[in-house]
Short mmCIF file of C-alpha atoms and ligand atoms in Angstrom, two decimals:
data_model
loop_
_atom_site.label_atom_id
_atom_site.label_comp_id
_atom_site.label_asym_id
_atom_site.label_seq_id
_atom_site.Cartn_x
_atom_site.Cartn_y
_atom_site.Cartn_z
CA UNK Z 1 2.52 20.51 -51.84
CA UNK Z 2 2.10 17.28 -53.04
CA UNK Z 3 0.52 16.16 -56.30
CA UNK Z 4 -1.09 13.33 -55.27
CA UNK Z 5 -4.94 13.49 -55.97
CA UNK Z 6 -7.13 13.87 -52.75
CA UNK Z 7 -9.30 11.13 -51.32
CA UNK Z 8 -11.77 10.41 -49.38
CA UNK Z 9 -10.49 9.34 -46.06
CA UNK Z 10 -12.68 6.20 -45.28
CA UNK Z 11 -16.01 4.27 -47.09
CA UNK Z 12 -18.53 5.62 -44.97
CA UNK Z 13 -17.59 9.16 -45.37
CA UNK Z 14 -17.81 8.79 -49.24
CA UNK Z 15 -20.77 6.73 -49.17
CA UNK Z 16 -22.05 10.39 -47.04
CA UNK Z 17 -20.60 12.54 -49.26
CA UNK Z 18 -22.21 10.93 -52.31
CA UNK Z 19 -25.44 10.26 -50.55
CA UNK Z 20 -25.46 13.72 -49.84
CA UNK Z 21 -25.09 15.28 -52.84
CA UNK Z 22 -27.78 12.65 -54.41
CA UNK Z 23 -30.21 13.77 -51.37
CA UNK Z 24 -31.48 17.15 -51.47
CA UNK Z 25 -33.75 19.61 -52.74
CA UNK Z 26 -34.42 17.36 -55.55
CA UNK Z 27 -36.39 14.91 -52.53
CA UNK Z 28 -37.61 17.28 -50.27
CA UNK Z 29 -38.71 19.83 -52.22
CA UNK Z 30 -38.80 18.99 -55.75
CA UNK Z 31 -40.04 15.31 -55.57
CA UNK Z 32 -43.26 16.13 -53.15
CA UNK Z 33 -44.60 18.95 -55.78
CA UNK Z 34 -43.22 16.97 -58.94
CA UNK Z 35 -45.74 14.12 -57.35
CA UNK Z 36 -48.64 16.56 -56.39
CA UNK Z 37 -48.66 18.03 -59.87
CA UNK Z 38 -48.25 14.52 -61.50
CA UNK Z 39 -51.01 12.50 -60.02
CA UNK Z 40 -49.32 10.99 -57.02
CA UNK Z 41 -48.71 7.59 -57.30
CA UNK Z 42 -48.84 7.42 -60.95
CA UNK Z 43 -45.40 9.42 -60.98
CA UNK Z 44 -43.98 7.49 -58.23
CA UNK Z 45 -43.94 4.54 -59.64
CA UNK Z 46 -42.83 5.99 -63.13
CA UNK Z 47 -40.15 7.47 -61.13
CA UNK Z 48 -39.21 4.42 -58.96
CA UNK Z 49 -38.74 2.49 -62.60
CA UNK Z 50 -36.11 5.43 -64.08
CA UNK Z 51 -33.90 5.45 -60.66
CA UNK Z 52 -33.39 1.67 -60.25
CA UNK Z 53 -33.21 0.65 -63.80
CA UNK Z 54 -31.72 3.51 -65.24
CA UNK Z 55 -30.29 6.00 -62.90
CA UNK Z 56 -28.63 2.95 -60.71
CA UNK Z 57 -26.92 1.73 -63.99
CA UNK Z 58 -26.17 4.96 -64.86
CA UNK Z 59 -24.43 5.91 -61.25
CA UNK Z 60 -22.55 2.51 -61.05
CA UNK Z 61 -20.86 3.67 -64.28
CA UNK Z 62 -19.64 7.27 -63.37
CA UNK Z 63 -18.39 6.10 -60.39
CA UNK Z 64 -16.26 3.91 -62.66
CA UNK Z 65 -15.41 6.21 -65.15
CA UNK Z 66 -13.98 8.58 -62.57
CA UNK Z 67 -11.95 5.72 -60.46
CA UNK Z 68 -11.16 4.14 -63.96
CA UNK Z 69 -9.68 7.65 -65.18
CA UNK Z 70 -8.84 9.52 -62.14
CA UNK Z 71 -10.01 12.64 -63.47
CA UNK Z 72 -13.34 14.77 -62.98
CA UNK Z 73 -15.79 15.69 -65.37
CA UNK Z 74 -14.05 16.38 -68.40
CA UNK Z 75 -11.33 14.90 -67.80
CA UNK Z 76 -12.25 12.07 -67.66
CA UNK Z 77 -14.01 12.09 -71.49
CA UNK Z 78 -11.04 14.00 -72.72
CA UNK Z 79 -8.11 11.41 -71.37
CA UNK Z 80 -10.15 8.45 -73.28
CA UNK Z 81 -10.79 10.75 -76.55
CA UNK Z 82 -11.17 14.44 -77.93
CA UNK Z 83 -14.43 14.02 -79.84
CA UNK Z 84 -15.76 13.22 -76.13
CA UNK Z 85 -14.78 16.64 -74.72
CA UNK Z 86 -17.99 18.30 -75.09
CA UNK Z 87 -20.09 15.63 -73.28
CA UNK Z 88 -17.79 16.71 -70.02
CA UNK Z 89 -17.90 20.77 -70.86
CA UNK Z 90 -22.06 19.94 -71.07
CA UNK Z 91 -21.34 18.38 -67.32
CA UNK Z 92 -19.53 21.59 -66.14
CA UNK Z 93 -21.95 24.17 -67.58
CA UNK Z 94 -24.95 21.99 -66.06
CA UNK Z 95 -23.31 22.57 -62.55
CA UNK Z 96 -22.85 26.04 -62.96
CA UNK Z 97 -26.66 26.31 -64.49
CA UNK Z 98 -28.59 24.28 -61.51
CA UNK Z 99 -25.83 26.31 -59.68
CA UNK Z 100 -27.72 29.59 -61.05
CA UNK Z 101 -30.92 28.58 -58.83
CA UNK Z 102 -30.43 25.87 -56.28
CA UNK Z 103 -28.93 28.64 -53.83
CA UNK Z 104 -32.10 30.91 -54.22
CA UNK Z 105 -33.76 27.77 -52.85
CA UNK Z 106 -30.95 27.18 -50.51
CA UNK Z 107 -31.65 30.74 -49.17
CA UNK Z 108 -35.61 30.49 -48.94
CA UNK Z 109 -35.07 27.36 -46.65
CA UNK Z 110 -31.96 29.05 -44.68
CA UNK Z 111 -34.43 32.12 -44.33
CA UNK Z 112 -37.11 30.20 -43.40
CA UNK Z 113 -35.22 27.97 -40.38
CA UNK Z 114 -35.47 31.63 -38.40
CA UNK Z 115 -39.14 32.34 -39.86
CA UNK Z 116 -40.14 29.24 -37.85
CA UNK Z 117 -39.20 30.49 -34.78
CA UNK Z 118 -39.78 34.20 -35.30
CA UNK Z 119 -43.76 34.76 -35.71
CA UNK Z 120 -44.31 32.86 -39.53
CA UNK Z 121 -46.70 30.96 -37.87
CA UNK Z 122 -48.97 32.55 -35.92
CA UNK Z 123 -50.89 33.96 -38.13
CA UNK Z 124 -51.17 30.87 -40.87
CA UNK Z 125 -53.75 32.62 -43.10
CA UNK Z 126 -50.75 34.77 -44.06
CA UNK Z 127 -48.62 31.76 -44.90
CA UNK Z 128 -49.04 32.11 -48.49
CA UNK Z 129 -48.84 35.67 -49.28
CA UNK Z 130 -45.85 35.79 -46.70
CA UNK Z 131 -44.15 33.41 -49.25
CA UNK Z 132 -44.85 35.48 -52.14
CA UNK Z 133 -43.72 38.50 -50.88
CA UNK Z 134 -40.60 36.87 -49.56
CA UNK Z 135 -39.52 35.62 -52.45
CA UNK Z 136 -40.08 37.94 -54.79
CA UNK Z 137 -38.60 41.03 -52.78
CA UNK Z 138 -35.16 42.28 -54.35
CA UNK Z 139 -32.99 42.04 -51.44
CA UNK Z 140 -34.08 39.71 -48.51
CA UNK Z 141 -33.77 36.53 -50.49
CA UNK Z 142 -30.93 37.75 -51.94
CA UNK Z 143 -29.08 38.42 -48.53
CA UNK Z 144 -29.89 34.74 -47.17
CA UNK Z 145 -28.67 33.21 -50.82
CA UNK Z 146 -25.26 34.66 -50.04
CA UNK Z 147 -25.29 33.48 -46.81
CA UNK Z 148 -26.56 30.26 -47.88
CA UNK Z 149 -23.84 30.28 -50.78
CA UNK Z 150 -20.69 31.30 -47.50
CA UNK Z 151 -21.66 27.98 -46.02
CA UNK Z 152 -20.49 26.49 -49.25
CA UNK Z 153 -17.84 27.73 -50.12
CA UNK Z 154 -16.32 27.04 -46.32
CA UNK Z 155 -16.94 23.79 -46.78
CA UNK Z 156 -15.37 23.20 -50.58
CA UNK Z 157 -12.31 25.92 -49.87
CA UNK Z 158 -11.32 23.16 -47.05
CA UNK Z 159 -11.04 20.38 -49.89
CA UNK Z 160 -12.55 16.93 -50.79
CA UNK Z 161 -11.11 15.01 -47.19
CA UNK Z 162 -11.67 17.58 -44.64
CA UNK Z 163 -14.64 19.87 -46.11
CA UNK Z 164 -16.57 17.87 -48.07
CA UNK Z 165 -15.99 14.40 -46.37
CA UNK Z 166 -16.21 16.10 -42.98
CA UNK Z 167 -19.22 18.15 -43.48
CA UNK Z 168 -21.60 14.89 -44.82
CA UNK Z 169 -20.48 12.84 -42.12
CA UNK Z 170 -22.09 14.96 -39.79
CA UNK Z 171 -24.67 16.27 -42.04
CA UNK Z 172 -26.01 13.06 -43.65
CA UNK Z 173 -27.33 11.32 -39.90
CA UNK Z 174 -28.64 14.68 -38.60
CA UNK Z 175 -30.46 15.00 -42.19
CA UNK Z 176 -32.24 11.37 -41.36
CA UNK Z 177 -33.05 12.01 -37.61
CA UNK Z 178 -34.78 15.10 -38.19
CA UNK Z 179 -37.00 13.95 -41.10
CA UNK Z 180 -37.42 10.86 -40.06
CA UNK Z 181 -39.05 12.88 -36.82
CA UNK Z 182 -41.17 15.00 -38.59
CA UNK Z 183 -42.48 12.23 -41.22
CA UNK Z 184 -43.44 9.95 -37.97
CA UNK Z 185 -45.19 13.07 -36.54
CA UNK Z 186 -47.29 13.34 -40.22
CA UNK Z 187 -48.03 9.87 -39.91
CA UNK Z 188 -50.09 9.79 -36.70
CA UNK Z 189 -52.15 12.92 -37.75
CA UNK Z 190 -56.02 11.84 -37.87
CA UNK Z 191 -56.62 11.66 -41.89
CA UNK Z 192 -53.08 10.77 -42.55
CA UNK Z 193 -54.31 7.91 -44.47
CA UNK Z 194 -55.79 10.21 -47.65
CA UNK Z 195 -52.10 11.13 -48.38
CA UNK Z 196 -50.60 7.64 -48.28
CA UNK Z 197 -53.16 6.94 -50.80
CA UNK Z 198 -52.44 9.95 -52.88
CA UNK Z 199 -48.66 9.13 -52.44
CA UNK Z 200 -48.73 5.00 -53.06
CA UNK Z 201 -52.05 4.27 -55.19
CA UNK Z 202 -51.29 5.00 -58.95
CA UNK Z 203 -53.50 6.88 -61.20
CA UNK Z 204 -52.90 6.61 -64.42
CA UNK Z 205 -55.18 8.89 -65.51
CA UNK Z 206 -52.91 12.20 -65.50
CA UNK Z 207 -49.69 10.36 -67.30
CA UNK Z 208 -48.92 11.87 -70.48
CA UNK Z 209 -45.96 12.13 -72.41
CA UNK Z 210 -44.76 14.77 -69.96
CA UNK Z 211 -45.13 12.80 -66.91
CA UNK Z 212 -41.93 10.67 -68.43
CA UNK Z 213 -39.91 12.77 -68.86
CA UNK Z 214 -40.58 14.64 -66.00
CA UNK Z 215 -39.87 11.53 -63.78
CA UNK Z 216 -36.90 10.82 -65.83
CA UNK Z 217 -35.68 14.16 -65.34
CA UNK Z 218 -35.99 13.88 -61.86
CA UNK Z 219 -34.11 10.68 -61.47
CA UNK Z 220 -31.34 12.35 -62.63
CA UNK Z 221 -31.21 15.69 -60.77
CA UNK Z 222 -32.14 13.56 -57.47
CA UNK Z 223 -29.54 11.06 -58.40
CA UNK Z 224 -26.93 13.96 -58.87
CA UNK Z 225 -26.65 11.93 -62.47
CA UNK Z 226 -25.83 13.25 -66.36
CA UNK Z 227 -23.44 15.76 -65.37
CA UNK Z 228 -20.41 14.21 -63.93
CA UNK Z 229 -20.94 15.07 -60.44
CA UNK Z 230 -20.57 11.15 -59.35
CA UNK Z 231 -17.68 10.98 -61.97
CA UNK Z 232 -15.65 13.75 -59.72
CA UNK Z 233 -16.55 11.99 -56.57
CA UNK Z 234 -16.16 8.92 -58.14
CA UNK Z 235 -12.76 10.46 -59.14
CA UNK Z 236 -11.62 10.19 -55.62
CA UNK Z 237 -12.25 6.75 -54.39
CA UNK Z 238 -9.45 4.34 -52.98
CA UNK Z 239 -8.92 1.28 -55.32
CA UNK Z 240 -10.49 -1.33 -53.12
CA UNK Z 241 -13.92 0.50 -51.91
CA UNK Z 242 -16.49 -1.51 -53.59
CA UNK Z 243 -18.17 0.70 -56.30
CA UNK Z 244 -21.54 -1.82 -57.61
CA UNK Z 245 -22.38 -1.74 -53.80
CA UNK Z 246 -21.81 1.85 -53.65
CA UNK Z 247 -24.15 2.94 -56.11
CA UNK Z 248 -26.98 0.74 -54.27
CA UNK Z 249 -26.67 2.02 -51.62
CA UNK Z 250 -26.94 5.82 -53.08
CA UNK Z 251 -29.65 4.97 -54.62
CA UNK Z 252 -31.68 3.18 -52.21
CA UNK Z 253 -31.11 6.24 -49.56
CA UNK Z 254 -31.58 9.00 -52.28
CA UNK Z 255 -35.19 7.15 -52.76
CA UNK Z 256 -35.86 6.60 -49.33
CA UNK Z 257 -35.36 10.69 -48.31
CA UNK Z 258 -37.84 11.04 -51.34
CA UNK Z 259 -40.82 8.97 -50.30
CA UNK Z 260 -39.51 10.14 -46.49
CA UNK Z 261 -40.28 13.64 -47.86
CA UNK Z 262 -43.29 12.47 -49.38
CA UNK Z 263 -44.69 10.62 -46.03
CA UNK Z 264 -43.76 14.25 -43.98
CA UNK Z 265 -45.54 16.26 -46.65
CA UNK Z 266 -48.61 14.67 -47.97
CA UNK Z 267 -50.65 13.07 -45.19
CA UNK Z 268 -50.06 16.29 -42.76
CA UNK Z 269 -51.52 17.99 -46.19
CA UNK Z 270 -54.44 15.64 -46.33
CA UNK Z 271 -54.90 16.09 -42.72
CA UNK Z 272 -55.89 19.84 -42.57
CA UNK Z 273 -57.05 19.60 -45.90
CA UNK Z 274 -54.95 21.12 -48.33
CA UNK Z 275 -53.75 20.52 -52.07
CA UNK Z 276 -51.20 19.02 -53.47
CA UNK Z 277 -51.00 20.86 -55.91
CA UNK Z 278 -49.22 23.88 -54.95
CA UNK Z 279 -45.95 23.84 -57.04
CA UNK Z 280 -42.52 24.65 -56.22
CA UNK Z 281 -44.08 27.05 -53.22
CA UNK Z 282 -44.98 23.76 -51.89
CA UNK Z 283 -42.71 22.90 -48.69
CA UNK Z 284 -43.03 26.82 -48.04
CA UNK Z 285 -46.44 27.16 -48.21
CA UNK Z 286 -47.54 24.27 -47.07
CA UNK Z 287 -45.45 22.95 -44.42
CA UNK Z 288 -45.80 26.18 -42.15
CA UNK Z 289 -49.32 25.99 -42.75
CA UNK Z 290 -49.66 22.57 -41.02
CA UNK Z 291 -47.21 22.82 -38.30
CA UNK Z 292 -49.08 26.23 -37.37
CA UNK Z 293 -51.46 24.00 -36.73
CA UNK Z 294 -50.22 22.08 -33.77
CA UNK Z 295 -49.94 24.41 -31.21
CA UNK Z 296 -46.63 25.45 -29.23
CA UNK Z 297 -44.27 22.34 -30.51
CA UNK Z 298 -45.64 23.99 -34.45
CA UNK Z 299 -42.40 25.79 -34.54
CA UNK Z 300 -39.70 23.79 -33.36
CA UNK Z 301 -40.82 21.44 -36.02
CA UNK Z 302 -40.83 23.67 -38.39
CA UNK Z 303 -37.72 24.93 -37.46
CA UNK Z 304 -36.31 21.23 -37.51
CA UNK Z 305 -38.09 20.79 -40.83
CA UNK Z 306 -36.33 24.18 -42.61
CA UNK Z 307 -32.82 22.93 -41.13
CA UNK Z 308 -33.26 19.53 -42.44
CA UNK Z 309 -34.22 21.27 -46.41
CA UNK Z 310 -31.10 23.18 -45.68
CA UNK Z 311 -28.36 20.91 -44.64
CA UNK Z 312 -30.06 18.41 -47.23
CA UNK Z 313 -29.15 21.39 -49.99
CA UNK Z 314 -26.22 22.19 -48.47
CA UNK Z 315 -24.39 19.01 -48.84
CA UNK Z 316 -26.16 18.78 -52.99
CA UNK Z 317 -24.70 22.15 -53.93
CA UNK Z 318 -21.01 21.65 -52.70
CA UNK Z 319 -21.03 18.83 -54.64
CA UNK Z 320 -22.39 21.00 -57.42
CA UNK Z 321 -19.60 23.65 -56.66
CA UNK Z 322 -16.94 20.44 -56.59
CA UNK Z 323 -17.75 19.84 -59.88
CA UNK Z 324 -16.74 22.83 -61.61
CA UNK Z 325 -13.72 23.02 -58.38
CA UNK Z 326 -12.17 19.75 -59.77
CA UNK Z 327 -12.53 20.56 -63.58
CA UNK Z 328 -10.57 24.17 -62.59
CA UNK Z 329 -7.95 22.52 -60.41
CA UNK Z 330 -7.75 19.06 -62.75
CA UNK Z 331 -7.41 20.60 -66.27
CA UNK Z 332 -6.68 24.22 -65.37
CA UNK Z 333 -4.12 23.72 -63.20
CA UNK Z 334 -5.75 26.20 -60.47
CA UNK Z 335 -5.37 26.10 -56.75
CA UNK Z 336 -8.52 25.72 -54.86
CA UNK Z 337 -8.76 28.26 -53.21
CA UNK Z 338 -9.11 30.22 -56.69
CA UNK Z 339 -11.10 27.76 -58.01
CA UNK Z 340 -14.04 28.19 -55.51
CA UNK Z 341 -14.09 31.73 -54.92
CA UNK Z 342 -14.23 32.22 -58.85
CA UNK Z 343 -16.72 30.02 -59.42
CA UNK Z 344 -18.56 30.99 -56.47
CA UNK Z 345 -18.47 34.61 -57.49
CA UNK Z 346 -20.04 33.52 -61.23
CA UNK Z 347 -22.58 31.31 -59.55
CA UNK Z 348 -24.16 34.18 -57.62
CA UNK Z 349 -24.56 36.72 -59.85
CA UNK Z 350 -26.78 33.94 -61.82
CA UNK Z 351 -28.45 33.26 -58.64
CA UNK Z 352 -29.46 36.86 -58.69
CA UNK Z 353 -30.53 36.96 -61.67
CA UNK Z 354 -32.87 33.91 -60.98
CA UNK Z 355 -33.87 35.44 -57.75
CA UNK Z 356 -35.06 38.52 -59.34
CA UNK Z 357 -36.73 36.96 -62.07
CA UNK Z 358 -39.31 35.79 -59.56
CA UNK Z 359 -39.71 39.35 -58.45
CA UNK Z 360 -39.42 42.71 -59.79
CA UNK Z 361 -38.62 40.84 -63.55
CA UNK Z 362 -41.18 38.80 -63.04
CA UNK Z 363 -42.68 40.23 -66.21
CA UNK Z 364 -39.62 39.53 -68.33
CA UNK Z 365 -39.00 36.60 -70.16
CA UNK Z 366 -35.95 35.38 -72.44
CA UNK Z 367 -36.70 36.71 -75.71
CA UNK Z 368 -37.91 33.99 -78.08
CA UNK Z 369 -37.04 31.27 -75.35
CA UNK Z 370 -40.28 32.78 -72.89
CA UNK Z 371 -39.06 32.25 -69.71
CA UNK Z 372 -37.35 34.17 -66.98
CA UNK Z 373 -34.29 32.88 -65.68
CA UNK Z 374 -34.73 30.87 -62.75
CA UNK Z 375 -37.29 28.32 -64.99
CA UNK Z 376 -34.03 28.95 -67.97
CA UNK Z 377 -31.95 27.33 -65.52
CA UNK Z 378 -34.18 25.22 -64.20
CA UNK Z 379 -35.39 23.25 -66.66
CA UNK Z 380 -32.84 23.87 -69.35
CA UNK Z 381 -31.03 21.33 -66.97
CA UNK Z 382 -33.58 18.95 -65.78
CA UNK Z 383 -35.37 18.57 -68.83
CA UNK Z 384 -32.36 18.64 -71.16
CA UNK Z 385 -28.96 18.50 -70.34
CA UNK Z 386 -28.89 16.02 -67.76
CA UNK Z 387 -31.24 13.63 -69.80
CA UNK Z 388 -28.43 14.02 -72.49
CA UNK Z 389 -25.27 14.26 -70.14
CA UNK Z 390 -26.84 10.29 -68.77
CA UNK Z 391 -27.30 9.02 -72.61
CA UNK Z 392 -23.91 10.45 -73.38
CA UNK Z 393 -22.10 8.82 -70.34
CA UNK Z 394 -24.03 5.59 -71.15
CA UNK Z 395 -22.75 5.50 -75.08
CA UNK Z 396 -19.09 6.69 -73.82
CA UNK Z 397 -19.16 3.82 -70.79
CA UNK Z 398 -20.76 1.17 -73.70
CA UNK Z 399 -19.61 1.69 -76.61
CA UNK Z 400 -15.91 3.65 -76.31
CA UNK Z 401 -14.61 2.17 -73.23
CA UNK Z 402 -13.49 -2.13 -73.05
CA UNK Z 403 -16.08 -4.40 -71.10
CA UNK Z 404 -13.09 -5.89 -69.60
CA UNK Z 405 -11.50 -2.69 -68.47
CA UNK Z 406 -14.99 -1.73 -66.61
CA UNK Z 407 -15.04 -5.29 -65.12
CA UNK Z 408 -11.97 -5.19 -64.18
CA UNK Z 409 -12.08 -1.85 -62.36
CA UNK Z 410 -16.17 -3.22 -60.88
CA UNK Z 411 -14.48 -6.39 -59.47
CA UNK Z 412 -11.68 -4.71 -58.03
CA UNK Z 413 -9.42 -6.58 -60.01
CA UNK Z 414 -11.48 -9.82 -59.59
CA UNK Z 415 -11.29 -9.54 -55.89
CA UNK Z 416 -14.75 -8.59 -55.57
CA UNK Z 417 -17.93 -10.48 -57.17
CA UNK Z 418 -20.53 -8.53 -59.42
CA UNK Z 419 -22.52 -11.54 -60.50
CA UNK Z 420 -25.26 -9.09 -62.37
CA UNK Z 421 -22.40 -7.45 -64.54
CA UNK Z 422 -24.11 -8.44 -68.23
CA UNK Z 423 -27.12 -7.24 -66.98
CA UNK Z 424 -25.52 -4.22 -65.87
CA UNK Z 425 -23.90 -3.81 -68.94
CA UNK Z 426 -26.46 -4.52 -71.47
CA UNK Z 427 -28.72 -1.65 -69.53
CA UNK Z 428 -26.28 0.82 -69.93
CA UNK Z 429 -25.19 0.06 -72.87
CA UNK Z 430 -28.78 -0.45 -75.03
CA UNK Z 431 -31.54 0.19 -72.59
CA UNK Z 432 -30.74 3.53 -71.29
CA UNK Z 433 -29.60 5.29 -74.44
CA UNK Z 434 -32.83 4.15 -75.98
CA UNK Z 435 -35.19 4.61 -72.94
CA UNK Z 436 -34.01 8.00 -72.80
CA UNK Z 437 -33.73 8.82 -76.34
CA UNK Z 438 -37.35 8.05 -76.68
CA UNK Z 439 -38.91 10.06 -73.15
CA UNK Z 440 -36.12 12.88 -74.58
CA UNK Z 441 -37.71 12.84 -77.77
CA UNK Z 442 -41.00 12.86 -77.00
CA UNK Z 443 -41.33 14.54 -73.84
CA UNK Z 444 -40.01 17.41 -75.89
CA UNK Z 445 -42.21 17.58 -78.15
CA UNK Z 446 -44.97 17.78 -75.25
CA UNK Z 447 -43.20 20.51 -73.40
CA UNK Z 448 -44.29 23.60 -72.19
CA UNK Z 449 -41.15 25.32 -73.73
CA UNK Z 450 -40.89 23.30 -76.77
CA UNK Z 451 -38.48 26.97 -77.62
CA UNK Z 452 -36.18 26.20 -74.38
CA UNK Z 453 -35.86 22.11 -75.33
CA UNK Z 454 -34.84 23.17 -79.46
CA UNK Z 455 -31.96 25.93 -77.63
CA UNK Z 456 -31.16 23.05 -75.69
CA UNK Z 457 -30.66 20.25 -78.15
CA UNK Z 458 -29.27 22.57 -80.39
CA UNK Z 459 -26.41 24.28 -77.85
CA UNK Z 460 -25.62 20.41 -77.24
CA UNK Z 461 -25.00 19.16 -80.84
CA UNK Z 462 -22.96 22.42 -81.62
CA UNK Z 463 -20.68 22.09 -78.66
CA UNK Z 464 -20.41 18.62 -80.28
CA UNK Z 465 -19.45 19.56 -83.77
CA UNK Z 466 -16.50 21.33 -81.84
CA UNK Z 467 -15.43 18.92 -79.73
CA UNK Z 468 -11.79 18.79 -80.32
CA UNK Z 469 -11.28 22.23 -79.92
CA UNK Z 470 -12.66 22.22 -76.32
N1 LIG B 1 -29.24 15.60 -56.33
C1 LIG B 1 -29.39 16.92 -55.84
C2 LIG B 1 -30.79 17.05 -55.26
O1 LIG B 1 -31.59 16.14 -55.34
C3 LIG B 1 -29.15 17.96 -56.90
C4 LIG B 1 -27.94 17.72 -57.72
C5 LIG B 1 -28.05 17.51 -59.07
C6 LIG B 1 -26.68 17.65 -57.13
C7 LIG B 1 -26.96 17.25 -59.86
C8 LIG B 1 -25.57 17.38 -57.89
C9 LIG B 1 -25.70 17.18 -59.23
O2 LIG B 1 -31.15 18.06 -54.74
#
């Protein structure tokens, strides 16, 4: 066994492998009821403004911190300085947190590739209570989460070259085929045109302070940012793939699955008549509904719809799982194979606990925090930690690192031009630790849970105060 660090074997698989963990339920089913709730267009374009000014610059500079340092998540704070520790541990925890629901959603769409073909539609009426009783039952959703949760840990236990690599490669163009097939499909529906307004004209009217930081968490969950997922992957890049090019590239394709998502959803939903407003049942409730509607091709679509959602999740949560996988093997000195079933094992018993706290505990909430677990996880990490984890890498990559050390390692040793690099740099290093500082700040203070967002700010400055004895 050598100790050489794995790779990734060529460009194009990384550029798959990163694409797919940025594309995933975050777009497909996140982004569509995120926009129905938040007035549409209005959101989109608040959103659009976070990922490329913001999330872009944020992505660019994990990928450099993890080539720069060769390390993953914490690792990569921790080699640089001790006081930095936490900002990585915050990382970690935030992977094994969205890792404590995004398999119960995993499992719905697994569950519901086989619905599709197995009678779900033929009686759409029953779409909606089918859902609810689905999901809040205490075993059937919890037997397609583990099977959901197999598929990952196959893929990780084979390693970063031949599981991960592998797995997007082939993944990543069946993912665009079959959405981009059942978004064309939406499109030529008669009354299509109601949802591309809904979807592209803004209405400002429903912004609030919310909105913001709604959008802004979103960036960064669909952007895989703020918790040094990109900073692991970026961990194992060759020395000459181009990195500024890189991050374009995710984050053009991480958009386009979004507004894809949002062109397969919303004018099929305008077309029979439905609301947008539906919430995180959305794609379940809604999507069966419409392609019940079409007659015998309803359920192949679906079915290709439900596989799509899954292999999109599928390649986000091994890269969730690779997080935690790389801090184990990296600072712990584990083997892999250790490394994922452990984690694996700890990630599903939160899973459970989130997937019962939609059913028979959906009564209980988290003392003083009031709410059950799968919203604890949920937005503990999308409206907190990974708004912080993005501020924190954007002070570390500004402020504690040497512009000429990140230009150096940017240009490839000078070999490759990045003619916007002060722009670059003066966006990470002022815009987005103010930008999000403020939408943190004051979204916060709008919240639903203002309890959950004080826990959260608070867990974050006292894992800071210990720092160096992380
Ligand atoms: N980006 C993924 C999605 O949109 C989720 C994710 C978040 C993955 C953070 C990795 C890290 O579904």
């Amino acid at each position: 066994m050598g100790t050489e660090r794995e790779n990734w074997s060529t460009r194009f698989g990384f550029l798959m492998a990163a694409a797919g963990s940025a594309v995933g339920l975050g777009n497909i089913w996140r982004f569509p009821y995120l926009a129905g709730a938040n007035g549409g267009g209005a959101f989109l374009l608040i959103y659009l403004g976070f990922v490329f000014f913001i999330g872009a610059t944020v992505m660019l500079a994990e990928f450099t911190v993890g080539r720069m340092t060769q390390k993953s998540a914490v690792g990569a704070y921790k080699s640089v300085s001790r006081n930095w520790t936490f900002a990585g541990i915050i990382g970690v925890l935030s992977a094994f947190l969205i890792m404590g629901f995004y398999p119960v959603v995993g499992g719905w769409a697994t569950a519901y590739v086989f619905k599709s073909v197995t009678g779900l539609l033929s009686e759409p009426s029953a779409i909606p209570s089918a859902f609810g009783a689905f999901i809040s039952d205490p075993v059937r959703p919890l037997a397609w989460m583990f099977l959901y949760m197999l598929f990952n840990i196959v893929i990780v236990i084979r390693g970063v070259g031949k599981g991960i690599e592998t797995a997007s490669k082939v993944l990543m163009p069946m993912l665009i085929l079959l959405l981009f097939s059942v978004a064309g499909y939406g499109m030529t529906l008669p009354g299509a045109i109601e949802g591309f307004r809904f979807l592209f004209v803004p209405d400002f009217s429903a912004v609030t302070a919310r909105t913001f930081l709604a959008a802004l968490g979103q960036a960064f969950f669909s952007l895989s940012l703020g918790m040094g997922c990109m900073v692991t992957y970026g961990s194992y890049l060759a020395k000459d793939t181009k990195l500024a090019s890189s991050a374009a590239i995710v984050t053009t394709m991480d958009t386009m699955f979004a507004i894809t998502a949002g062109v397969a959803i919303f004018p099929a939903l305008f077309a029979f008549g439905m609301e947008p407003t539906e919430g995180p049942g959305l794609v379940f409730v809604v999507v069966p509904q419409i392609f019940a509607q079409m007659g015998f091709i309803g359920p192949v679509l679906s079915m290709i719809f439900f596989i799509a959602l899954m292999i999109a999740a599928l390649t986000s949560s091994v890269s969730l799982l690779e997080v935690v996988v790389a801090y184990l093997i990296d600072e712990k000195k584990w083997p892999r194979k250790r490394a994922v079933i452990t984690t694996s094992v700890v990630m599903l018993v939160f899973c459970t606990l989130a997937s019962l706290s939609l059913g028979i505990w959906s009564n209980w909430t988290i003392p003083v925090l009031g709410v059950g677990f799968f919203d604890f996880f949920d937005i503990l990490t999308d409206k907190v930690f990974l708004a912080i984890g993005g501020m924190l890498i954007a002070i570390f990559t500004g402020f504690r690192l040497k512009k000429e050390d990140l230009k150096r390692e940017i240009t490839n040793e000078g070999t490759v031009p990045f003619a916007i690099f002060e722009l670059w740099y003066f966006l990470l290093k002022y815009v987005t630790p103010v930008a999000i500082g403020f939408v943190a700040f004051f979204g916060a203070r709008a919240a639903a849970q203002p309890a959950l967002m004080v826990f959260g700010f608070s867990f974050i400055a006292i894992l800071a105060l210990f720092s160096k004895k992380l």
